Tab-separated table of C-alpha atoms in Angstrom:
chain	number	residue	atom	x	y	z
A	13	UNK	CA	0.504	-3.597	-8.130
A	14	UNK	CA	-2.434	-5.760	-6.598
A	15	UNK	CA	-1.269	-8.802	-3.898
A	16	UNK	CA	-3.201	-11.321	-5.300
A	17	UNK	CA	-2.948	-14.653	-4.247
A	18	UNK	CA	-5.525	-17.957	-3.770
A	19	UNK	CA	-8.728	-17.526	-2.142
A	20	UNK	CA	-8.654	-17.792	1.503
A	21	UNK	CA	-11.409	-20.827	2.989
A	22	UNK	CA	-12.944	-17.780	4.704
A	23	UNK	CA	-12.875	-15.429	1.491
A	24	UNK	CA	-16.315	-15.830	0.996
A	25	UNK	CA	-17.309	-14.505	4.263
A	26	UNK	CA	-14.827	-12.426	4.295
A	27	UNK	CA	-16.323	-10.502	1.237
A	28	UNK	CA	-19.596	-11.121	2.892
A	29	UNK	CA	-18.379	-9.218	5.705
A	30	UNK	CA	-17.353	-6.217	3.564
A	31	UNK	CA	-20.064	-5.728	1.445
A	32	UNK	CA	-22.159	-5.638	4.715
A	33	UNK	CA	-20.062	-2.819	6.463
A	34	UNK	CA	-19.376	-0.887	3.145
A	35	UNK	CA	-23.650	-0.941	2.488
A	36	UNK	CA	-24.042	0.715	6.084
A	37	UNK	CA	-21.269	3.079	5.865
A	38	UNK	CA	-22.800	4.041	2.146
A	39	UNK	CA	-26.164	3.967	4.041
A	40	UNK	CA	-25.732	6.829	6.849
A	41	UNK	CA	-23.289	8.598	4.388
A	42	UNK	CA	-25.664	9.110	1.569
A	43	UNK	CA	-28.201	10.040	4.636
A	44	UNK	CA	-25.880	12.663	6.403
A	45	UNK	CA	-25.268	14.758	2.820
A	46	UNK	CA	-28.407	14.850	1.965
A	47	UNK	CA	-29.043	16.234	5.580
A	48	UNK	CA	-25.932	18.448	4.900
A	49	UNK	CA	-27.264	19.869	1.357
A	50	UNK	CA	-30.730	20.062	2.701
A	51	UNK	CA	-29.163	22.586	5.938
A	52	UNK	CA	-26.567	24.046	3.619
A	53	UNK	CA	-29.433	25.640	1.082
A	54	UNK	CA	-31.491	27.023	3.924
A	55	UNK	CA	-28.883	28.702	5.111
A	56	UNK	CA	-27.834	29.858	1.897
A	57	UNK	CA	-24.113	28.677	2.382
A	58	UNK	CA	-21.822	26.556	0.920
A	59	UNK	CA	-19.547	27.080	3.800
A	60	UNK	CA	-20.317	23.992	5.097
A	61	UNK	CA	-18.370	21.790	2.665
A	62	UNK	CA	-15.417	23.787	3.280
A	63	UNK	CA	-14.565	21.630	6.953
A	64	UNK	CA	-12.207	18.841	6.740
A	65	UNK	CA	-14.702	16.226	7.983
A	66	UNK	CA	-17.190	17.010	5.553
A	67	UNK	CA	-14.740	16.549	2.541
A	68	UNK	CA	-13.131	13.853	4.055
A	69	UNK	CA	-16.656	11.816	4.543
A	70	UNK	CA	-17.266	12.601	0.584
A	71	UNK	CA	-13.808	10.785	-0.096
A	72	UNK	CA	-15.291	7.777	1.847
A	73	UNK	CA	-18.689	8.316	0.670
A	74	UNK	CA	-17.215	8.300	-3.179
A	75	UNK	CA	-14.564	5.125	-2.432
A	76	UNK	CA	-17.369	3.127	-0.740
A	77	UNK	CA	-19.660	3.389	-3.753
A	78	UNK	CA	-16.461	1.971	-5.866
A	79	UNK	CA	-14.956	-0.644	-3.750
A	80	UNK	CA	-18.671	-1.675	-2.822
A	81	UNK	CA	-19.400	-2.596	-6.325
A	82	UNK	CA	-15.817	-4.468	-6.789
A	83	UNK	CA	-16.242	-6.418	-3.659
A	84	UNK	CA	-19.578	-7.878	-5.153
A	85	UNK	CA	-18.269	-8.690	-8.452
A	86	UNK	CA	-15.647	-10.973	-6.600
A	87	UNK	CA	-18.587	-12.514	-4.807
A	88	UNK	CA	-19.599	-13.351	-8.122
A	89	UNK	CA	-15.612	-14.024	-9.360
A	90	UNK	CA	-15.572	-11.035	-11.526
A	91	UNK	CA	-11.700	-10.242	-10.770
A	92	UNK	CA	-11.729	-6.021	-10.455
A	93	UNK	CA	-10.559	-4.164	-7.739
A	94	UNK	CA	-11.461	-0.713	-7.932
A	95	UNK	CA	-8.186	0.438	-8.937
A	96	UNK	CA	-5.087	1.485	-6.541
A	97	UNK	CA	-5.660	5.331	-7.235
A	98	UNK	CA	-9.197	5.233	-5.949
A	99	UNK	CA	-7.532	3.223	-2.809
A	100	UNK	CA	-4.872	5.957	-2.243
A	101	UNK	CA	-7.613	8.192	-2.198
A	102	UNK	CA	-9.916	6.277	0.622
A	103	UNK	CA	-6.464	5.867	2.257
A	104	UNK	CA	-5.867	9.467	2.593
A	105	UNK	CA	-9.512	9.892	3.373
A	106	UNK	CA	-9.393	6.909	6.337
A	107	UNK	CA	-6.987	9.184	7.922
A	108	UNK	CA	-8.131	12.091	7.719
A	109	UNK	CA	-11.425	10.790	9.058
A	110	UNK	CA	-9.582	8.738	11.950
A	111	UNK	CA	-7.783	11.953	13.150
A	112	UNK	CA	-10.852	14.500	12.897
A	113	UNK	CA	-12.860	11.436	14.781
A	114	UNK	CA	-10.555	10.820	17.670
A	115	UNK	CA	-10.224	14.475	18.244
A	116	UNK	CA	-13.729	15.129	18.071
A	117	UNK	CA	-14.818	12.166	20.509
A	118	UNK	CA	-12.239	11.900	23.121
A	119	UNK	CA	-11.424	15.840	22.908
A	120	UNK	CA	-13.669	18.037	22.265
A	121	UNK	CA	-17.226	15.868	23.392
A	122	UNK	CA	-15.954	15.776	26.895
A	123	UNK	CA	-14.916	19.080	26.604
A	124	UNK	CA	-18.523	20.284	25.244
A	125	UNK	CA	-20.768	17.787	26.164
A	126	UNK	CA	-22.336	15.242	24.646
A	127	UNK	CA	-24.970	17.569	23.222
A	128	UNK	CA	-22.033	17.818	20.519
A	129	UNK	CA	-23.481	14.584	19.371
A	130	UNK	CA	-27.261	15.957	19.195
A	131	UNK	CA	-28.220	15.214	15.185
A	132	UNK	CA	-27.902	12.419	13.125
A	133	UNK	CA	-25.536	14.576	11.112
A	134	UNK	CA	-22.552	14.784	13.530
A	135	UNK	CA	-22.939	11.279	14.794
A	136	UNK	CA	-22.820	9.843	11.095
A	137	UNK	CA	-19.993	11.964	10.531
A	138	UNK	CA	-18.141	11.953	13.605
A	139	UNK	CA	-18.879	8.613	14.986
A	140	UNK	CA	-20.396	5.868	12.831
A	141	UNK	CA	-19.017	6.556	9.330
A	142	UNK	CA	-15.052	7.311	11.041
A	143	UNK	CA	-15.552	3.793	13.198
A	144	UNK	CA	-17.101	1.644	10.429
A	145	UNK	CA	-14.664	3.185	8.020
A	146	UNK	CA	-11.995	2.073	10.069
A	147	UNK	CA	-12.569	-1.584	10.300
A	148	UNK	CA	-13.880	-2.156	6.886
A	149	UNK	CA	-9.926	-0.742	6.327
A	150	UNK	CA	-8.325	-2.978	8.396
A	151	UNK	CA	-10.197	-6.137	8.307
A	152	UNK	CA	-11.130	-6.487	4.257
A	153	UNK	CA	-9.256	-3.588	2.424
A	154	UNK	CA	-5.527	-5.208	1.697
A	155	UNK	CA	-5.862	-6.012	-1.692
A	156	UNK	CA	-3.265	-3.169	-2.239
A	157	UNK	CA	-0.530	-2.946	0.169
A	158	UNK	CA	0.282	0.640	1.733
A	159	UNK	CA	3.816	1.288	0.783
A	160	UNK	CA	5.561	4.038	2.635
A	161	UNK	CA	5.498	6.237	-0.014
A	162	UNK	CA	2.106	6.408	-0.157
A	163	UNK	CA	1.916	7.233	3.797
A	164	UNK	CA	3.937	10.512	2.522
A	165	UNK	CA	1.983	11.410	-0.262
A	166	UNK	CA	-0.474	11.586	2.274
A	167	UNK	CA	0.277	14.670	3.247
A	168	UNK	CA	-0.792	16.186	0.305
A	169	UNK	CA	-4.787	16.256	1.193
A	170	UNK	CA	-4.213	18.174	4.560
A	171	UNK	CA	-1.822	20.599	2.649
A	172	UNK	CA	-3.739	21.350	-0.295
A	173	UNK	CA	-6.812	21.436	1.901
A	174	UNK	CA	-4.430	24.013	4.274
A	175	UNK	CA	-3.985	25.951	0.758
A	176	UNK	CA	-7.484	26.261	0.128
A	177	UNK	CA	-8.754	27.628	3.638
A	178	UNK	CA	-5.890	30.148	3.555
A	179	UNK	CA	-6.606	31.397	-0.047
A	180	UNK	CA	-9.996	31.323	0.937
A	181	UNK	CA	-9.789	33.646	4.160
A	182	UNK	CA	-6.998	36.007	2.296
A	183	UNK	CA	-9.663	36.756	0.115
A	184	UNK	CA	-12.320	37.543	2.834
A	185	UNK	CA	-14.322	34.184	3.808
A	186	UNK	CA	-15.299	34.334	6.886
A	187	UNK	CA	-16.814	31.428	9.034
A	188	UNK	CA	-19.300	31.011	12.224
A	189	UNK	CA	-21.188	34.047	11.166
A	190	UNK	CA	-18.189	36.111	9.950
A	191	UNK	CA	-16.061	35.934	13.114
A	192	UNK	CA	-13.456	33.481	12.586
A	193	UNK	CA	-11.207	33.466	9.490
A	194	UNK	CA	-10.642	29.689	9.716
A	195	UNK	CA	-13.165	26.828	10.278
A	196	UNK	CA	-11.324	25.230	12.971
A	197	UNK	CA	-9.853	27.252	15.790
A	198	UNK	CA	-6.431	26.066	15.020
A	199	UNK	CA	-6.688	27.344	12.072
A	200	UNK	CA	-7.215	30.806	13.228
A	201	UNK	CA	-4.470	32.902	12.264
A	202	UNK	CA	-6.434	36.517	13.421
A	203	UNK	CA	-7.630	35.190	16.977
A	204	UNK	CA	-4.222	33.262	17.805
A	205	UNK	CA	-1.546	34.567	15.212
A	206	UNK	CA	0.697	32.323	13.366
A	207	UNK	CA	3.356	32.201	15.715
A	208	UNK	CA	1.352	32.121	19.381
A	209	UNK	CA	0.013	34.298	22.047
A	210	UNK	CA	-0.507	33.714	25.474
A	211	UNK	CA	-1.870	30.523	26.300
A	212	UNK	CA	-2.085	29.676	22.317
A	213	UNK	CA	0.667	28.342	20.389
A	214	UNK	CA	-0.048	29.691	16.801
A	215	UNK	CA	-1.415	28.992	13.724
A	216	UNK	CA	2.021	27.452	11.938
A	217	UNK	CA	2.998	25.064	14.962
A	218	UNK	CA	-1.191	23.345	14.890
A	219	UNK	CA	0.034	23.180	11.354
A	220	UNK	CA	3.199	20.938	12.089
A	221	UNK	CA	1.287	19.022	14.682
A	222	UNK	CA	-1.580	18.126	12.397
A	223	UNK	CA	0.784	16.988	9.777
A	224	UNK	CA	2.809	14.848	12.122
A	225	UNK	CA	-0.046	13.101	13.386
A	226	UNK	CA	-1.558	12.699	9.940
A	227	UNK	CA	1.968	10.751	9.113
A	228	UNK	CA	1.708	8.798	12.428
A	229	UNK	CA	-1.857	7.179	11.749
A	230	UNK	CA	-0.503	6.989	8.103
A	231	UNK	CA	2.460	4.381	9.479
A	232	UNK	CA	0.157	2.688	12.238
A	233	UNK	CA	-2.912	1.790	9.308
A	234	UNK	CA	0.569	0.401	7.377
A	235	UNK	CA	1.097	-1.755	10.626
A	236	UNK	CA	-2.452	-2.676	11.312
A	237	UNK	CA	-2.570	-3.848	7.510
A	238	UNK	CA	0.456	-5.888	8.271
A	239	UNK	CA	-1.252	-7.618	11.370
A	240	UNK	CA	-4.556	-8.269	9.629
A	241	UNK	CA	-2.604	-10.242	6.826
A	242	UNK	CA	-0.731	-12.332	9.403
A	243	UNK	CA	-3.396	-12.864	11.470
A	244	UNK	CA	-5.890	-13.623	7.854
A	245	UNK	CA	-8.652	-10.747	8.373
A	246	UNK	CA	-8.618	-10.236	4.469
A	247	UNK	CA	-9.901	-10.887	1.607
A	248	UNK	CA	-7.045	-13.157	0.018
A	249	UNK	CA	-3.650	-14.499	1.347
């Protein structure tokens, strides 16, 4: 059910605000898939849209269209929302997006380098859309609360996603040039097993892990929604 309440003195800035961060994240999105379909058919592969990130940055690219359009009909007091399934949806997407960014920009970029970062591609993806995203969450997106149950249906993106890459590499796929059955490392169940091997830890513990964090950063959006309406970085109050 939408929390609505009366404006807030600031709402119009507020929506200002939003329609602002929502038009650049819709900006470098819509820029970075056309760059992605533009690489993906001269390589002949659709493999491409089979990584987390990728799908994860459609979700956002899809919701931002959506919620971009209802924040400027309530500029103009037209009173739609964009409707708490398509919410749920950038929800599960903001998370997915937050995790995949973190670990991409404080793990593996100092790991690899910051030539990591060397197209406009992976810095839309991994840096600017993930960080915009973010805030535009937090400081204008609590017209629908985040109830707990909704932090656990979470967890059905990253385990239908897990479905797909594991039907997909039973039957054959095979990523970075045919030598990895996964897309991500982790994900690996040839190179590191499902249960661990040496210095790795297996395919079916990353698994866990993922998931738990994926709850974690569910539960900590829930309490950064909670501070933002406290402390009146919303739309309405």
């Amino acid at each position: 059910m939408v929390e609505i309440a009366r404006r807030s003195p600031r709402s119009k800035d507020m929506l200002v605000l939003s329609v602002l961060l929502k038009s650049v994240i819709l900006l470098f999105s819509l820029g970075a898939f056309i760059v992605t379909v533009v690489e993906a058919i001269e390589d002949r592969s659709a493999l491409i849209f089979s990584y987390f990130t990728i799908i994860s940055n459609f979700f956002i690219l899809v919701t931002t269209i959506v919620f971009l359009v209802a924040d400027i009909g309530r500029y103009f007091d037209k009173a739609w929302y964009g409707g708490r399934l398509v919410f749920m949806l950038r929800f599960f997407a903001i998370i997915a997006i937050t995790m995949t960014g973190l670990l991409f920009d404080f793990v593996l970029v100092p790991v690899g380098g910051i030539e990591l970062l060397n197209s406009f591609t992976s810095v839309s993806f991994h840096v600017v859309i993930p960080f915009l995203s973010m805030a535009d969450f937090i400081l204008t997106n609590t017209v629908y609360k985040i109830r707990i149950a909704d932090i656990f249906l979470s967890l059905v993106y990253p385990i239908v996603y897990l479905g797909m890459i594991m039907a997909m590499s039973y039957s054959g796929v095979r990523w970075d040039g045919g030598t990895t059955a996964a897309p991500y490392p982790f994900l690996d169940y040839l190179a590191n097993t499902w249960f661990g091997k040496g210095d790795y830890i297996g395919v079916f513990y990353w698994i866990w892990i993922l998931l738990a964090v994926f709850l974690l950063l569910g539960f900590l959006y829930r309490f950064l929604q909670y501070i933002a309406k406290r402390r009146h970085f919303h739309l309405f109050r």
